Coordinates of C-alpha atoms and ligand atoms in Angstrom, one line a residue:
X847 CA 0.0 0.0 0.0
X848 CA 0.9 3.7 -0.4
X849 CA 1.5 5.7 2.3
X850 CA -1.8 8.0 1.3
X851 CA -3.6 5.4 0.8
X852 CA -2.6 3.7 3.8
X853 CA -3.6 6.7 5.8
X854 CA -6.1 7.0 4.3
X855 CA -7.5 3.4 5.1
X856 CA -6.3 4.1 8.8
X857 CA -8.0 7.7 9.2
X858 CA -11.4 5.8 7.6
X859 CA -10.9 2.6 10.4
X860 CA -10.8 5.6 13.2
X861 CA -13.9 7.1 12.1
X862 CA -15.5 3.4 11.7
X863 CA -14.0 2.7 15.3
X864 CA -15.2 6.3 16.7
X865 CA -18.7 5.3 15.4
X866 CA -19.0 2.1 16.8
X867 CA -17.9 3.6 20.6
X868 CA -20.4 6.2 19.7
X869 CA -23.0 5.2 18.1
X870 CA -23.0 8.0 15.6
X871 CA -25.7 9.0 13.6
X872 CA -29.3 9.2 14.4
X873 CA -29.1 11.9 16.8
X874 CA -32.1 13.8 17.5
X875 CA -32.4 17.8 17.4
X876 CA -29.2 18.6 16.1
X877 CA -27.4 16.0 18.9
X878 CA -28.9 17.4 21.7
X879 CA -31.6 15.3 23.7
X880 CA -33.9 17.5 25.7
X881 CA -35.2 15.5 28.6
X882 CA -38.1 17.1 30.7
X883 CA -38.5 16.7 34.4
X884 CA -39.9 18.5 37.6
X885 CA -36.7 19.0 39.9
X886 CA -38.5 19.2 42.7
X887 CA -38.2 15.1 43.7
X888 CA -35.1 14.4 45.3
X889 CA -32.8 12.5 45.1
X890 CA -33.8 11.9 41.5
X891 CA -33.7 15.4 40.6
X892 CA -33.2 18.6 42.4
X893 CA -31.6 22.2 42.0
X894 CA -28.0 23.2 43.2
X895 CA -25.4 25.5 42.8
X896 CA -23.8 22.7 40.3
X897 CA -25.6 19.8 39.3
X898 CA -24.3 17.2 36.5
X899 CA -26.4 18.8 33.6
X900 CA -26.5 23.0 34.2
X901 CA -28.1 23.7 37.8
X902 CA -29.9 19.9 37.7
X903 CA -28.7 17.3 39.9
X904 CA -29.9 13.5 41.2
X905 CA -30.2 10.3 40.1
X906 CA -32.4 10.8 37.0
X907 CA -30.2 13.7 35.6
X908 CA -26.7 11.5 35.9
X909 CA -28.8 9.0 34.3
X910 CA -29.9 11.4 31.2
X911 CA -26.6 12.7 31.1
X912 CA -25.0 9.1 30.7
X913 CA -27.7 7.9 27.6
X914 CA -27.0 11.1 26.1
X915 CA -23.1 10.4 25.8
X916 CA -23.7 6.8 25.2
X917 CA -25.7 8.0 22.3
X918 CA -23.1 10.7 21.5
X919 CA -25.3 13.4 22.1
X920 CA -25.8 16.1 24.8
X921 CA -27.8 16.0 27.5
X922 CA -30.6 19.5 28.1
X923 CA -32.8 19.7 30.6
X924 CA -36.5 21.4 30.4
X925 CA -37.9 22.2 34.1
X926 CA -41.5 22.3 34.4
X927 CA -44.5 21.5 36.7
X928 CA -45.1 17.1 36.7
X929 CA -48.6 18.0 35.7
X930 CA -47.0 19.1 32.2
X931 CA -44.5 16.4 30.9
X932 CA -46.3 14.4 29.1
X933 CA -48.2 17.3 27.5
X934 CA -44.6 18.8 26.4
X935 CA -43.5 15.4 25.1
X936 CA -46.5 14.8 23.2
X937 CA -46.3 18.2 22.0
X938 CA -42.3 17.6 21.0
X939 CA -41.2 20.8 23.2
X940 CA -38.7 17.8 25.2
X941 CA -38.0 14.3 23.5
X942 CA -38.1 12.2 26.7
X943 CA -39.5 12.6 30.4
X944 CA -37.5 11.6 33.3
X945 CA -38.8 12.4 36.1
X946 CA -39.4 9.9 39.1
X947 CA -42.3 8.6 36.8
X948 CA -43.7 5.6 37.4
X949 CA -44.7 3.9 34.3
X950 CA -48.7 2.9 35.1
X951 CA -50.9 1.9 32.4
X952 CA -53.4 5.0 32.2
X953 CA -49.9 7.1 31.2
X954 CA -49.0 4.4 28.7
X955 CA -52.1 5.3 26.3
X956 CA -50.4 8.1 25.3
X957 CA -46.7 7.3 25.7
X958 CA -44.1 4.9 25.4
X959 CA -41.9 4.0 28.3
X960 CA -38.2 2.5 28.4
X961 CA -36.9 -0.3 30.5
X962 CA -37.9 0.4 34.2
X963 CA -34.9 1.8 35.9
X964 CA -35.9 2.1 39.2
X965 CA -38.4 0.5 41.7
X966 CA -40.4 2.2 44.3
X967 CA -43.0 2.1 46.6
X968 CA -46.4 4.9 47.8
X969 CA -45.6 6.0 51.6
X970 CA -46.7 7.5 54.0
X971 CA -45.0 10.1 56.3
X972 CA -46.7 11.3 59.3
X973 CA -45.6 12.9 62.6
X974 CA -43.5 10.8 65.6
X975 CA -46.4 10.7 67.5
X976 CA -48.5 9.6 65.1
X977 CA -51.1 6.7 65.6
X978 CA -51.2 5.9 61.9
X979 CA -49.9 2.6 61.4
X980 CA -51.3 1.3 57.8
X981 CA -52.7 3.1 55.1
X982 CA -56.3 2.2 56.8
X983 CA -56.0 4.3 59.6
X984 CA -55.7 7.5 57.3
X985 CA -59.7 7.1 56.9
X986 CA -60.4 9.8 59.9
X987 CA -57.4 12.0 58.8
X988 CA -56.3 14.8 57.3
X989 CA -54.2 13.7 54.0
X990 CA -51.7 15.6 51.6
X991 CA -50.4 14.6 48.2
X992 CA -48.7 16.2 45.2
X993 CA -50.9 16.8 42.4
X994 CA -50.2 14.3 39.5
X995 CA -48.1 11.8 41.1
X996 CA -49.1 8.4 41.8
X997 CA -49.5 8.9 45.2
X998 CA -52.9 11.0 44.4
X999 CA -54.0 8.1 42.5
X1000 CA -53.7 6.0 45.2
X1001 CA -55.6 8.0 47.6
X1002 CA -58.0 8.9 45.5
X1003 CA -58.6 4.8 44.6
X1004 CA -58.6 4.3 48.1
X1005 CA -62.0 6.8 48.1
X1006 CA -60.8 9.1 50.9
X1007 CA -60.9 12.9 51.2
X1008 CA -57.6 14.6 50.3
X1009 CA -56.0 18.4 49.2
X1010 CA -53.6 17.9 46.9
X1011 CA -50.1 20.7 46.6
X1012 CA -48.2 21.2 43.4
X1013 CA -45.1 20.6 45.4
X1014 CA -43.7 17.7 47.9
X1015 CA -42.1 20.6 50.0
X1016 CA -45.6 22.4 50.5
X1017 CA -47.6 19.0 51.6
X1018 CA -44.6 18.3 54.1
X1019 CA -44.9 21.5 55.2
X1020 CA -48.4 21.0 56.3
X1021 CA -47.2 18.1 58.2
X1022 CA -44.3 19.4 59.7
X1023 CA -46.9 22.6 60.7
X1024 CA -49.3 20.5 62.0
X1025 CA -52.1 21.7 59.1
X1026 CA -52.2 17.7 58.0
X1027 CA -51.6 14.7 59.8
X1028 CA -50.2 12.4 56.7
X1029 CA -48.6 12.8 53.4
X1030 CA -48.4 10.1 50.9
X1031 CA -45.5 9.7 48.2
X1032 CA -42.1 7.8 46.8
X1033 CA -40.2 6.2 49.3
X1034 CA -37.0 7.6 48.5
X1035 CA -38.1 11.5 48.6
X1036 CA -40.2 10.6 52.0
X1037 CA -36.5 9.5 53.4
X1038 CA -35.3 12.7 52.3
X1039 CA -38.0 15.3 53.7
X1040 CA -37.5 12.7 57.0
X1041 CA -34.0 13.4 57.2
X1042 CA -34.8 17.0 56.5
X1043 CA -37.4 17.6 58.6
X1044 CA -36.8 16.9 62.7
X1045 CA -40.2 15.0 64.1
X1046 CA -41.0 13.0 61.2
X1047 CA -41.1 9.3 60.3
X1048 CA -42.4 6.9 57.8
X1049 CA -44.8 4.3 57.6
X1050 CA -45.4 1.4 55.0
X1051 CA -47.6 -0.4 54.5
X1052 CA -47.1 -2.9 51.5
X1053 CA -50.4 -4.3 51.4
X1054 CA -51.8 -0.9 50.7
X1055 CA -49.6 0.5 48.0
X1056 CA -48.8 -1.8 45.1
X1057 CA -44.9 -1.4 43.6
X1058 CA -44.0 1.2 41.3
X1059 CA -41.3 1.3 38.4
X1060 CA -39.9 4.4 37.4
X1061 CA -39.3 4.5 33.4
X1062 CA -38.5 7.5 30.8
X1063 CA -41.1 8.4 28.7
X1064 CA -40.9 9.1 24.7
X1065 CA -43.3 10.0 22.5
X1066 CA -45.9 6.9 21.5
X1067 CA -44.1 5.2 18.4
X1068 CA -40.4 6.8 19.0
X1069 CA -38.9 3.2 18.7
X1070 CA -35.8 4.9 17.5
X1071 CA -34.9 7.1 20.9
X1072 CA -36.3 4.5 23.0
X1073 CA -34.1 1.4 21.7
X1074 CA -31.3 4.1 22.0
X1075 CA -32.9 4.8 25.7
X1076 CA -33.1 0.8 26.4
X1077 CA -29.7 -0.2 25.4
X1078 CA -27.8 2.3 27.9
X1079 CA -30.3 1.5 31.0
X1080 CA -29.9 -2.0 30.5
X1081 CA -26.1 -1.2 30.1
X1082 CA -26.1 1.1 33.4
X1083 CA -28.2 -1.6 35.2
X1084 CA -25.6 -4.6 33.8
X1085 CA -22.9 -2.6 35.0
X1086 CA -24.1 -1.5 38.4
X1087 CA -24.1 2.5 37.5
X1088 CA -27.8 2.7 38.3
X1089 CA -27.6 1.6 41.9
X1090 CA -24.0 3.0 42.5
X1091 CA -25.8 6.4 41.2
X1092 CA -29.3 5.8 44.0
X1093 CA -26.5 5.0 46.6
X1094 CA -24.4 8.3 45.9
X1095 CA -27.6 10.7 45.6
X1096 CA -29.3 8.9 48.9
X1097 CA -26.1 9.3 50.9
X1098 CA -25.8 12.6 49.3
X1099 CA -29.6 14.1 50.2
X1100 CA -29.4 12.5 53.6
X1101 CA -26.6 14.6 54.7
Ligands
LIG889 N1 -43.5 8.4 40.9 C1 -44.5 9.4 41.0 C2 -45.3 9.5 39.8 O1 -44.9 9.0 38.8 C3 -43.9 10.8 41.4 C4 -43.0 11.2 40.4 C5 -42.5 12.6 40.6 O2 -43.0 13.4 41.4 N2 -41.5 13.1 40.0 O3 -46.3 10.1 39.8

């Protein structure tokens, strides 16, 4: 071979090589992936002074940040209210939602959802002093949820009273200022308003609240994104990243 050529073959086999690492091509918007979410659900996503993608931190946003580089794209995140995800994904303003969201069946009529990711559990977090001991008891009292999450769902199927907040911190705040007597929501943002939040604990009760599996949502028919979204949670779940990343953020909320 000539030298030019030769280089020439060499320079091609380091693009080939750089695309197979990479997985070039395909990338959405330009090679930017805008993932919605509500950062208002620690310790899967939260604001600080500097989080892995701009001011967003957690377990969900390390996890968008990784698929976007396996994908060789970069990661953006949209912050809005829960309520509004899967409106803004239908209506293309963000190409996937990762937000805590449990992947239910009512939200899968009108969007697809990766490889679960994450498995949770409905909660209930109530004052020390508390006599609630399973989700029965709650029938006499005074209950808070978030608007939209599956926690609502949950006490609305169970058929008692409830005011719903647009924000975990506000329905804790009741609690913790005596204005409620229970809030129900994830396990893993209960332990982190508990250890926020002197005079609280948590109660489970398992045969109450079903478990939930938190998946990223894509528009209904994206097979492309979501095959790209598959193949690095499965490779982050193979490799232990996913639960290396819920014991880093849960240490890191609890401080
Ligand atoms: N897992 C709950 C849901 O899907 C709450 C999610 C959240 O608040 N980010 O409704």
């Amino acid at each position: 071979m000539k030298k030019a050529t030769k280089v020439m073959a060499l320079a091609a086999a380091m693009v080939m090589l750089a695309c197979t690492l990479t997985a070039c091509g395909g990338s959405s918007k330009g090679g930017k992936l805008t993932f919605g979410t509500n950062a208002e659900f620690p310790p899967f996503e939260f604001v600080t002074s500097e989080g892995v993608i701009d001011q967003y931190d957690g377990i969900d946003m390390a996890i968008a940040k990784s698929i976007a580089e396996q994908n060789d794209m970069t990661a953006a995140i949209e912050n809005m209210e829960f309520d509004s995800l899967l409106v803004a994904l239908q209506n293309g303003q963000i190409d996937a939602v990762i937000a805590g969201m449990t992947a239910t069946d009512e939200r899968r009529e009108t969007v697809d959802f990766s490889t679960p990711y994450y498995t949770a559990t409905q909660v209930m977090i109530v004052k020390e002093d508390s006599d609630i001991a399973a989700a029965a008891d709650m029938a006499d009292k005074k209950i808070c949820v978030v608007q939209g999450y599956t926690g609502e769902v949950c006490v609305n199927d169970m058929g008692y009273p409830y005011e719903a907040f647009k924000k975990g911190t506000e329905a804790v705040m009741e609690l913790v200022n005596g204005k409620c007597d229970v809030v129900v929501i994830d396990s893993a943002t209960a332990q982190k308003y508990v250890s926020d939040n002197e005079g609280l604990k948590i109660v489970e009760d398992a045969s109450a609240f079903e478990s939930e599996e938190y998946a990223i949502a894509v528009q209904k028919g994206n097979t492309e994104l979501l095959e790209k979204i598959n193949k690095s949670i499965e490779a982050m779940l193979a490799d232990g990243t996913v639960n290396e990343l819920a014991v880093k953020y849960t240490e890191a909320v609890a401080e």
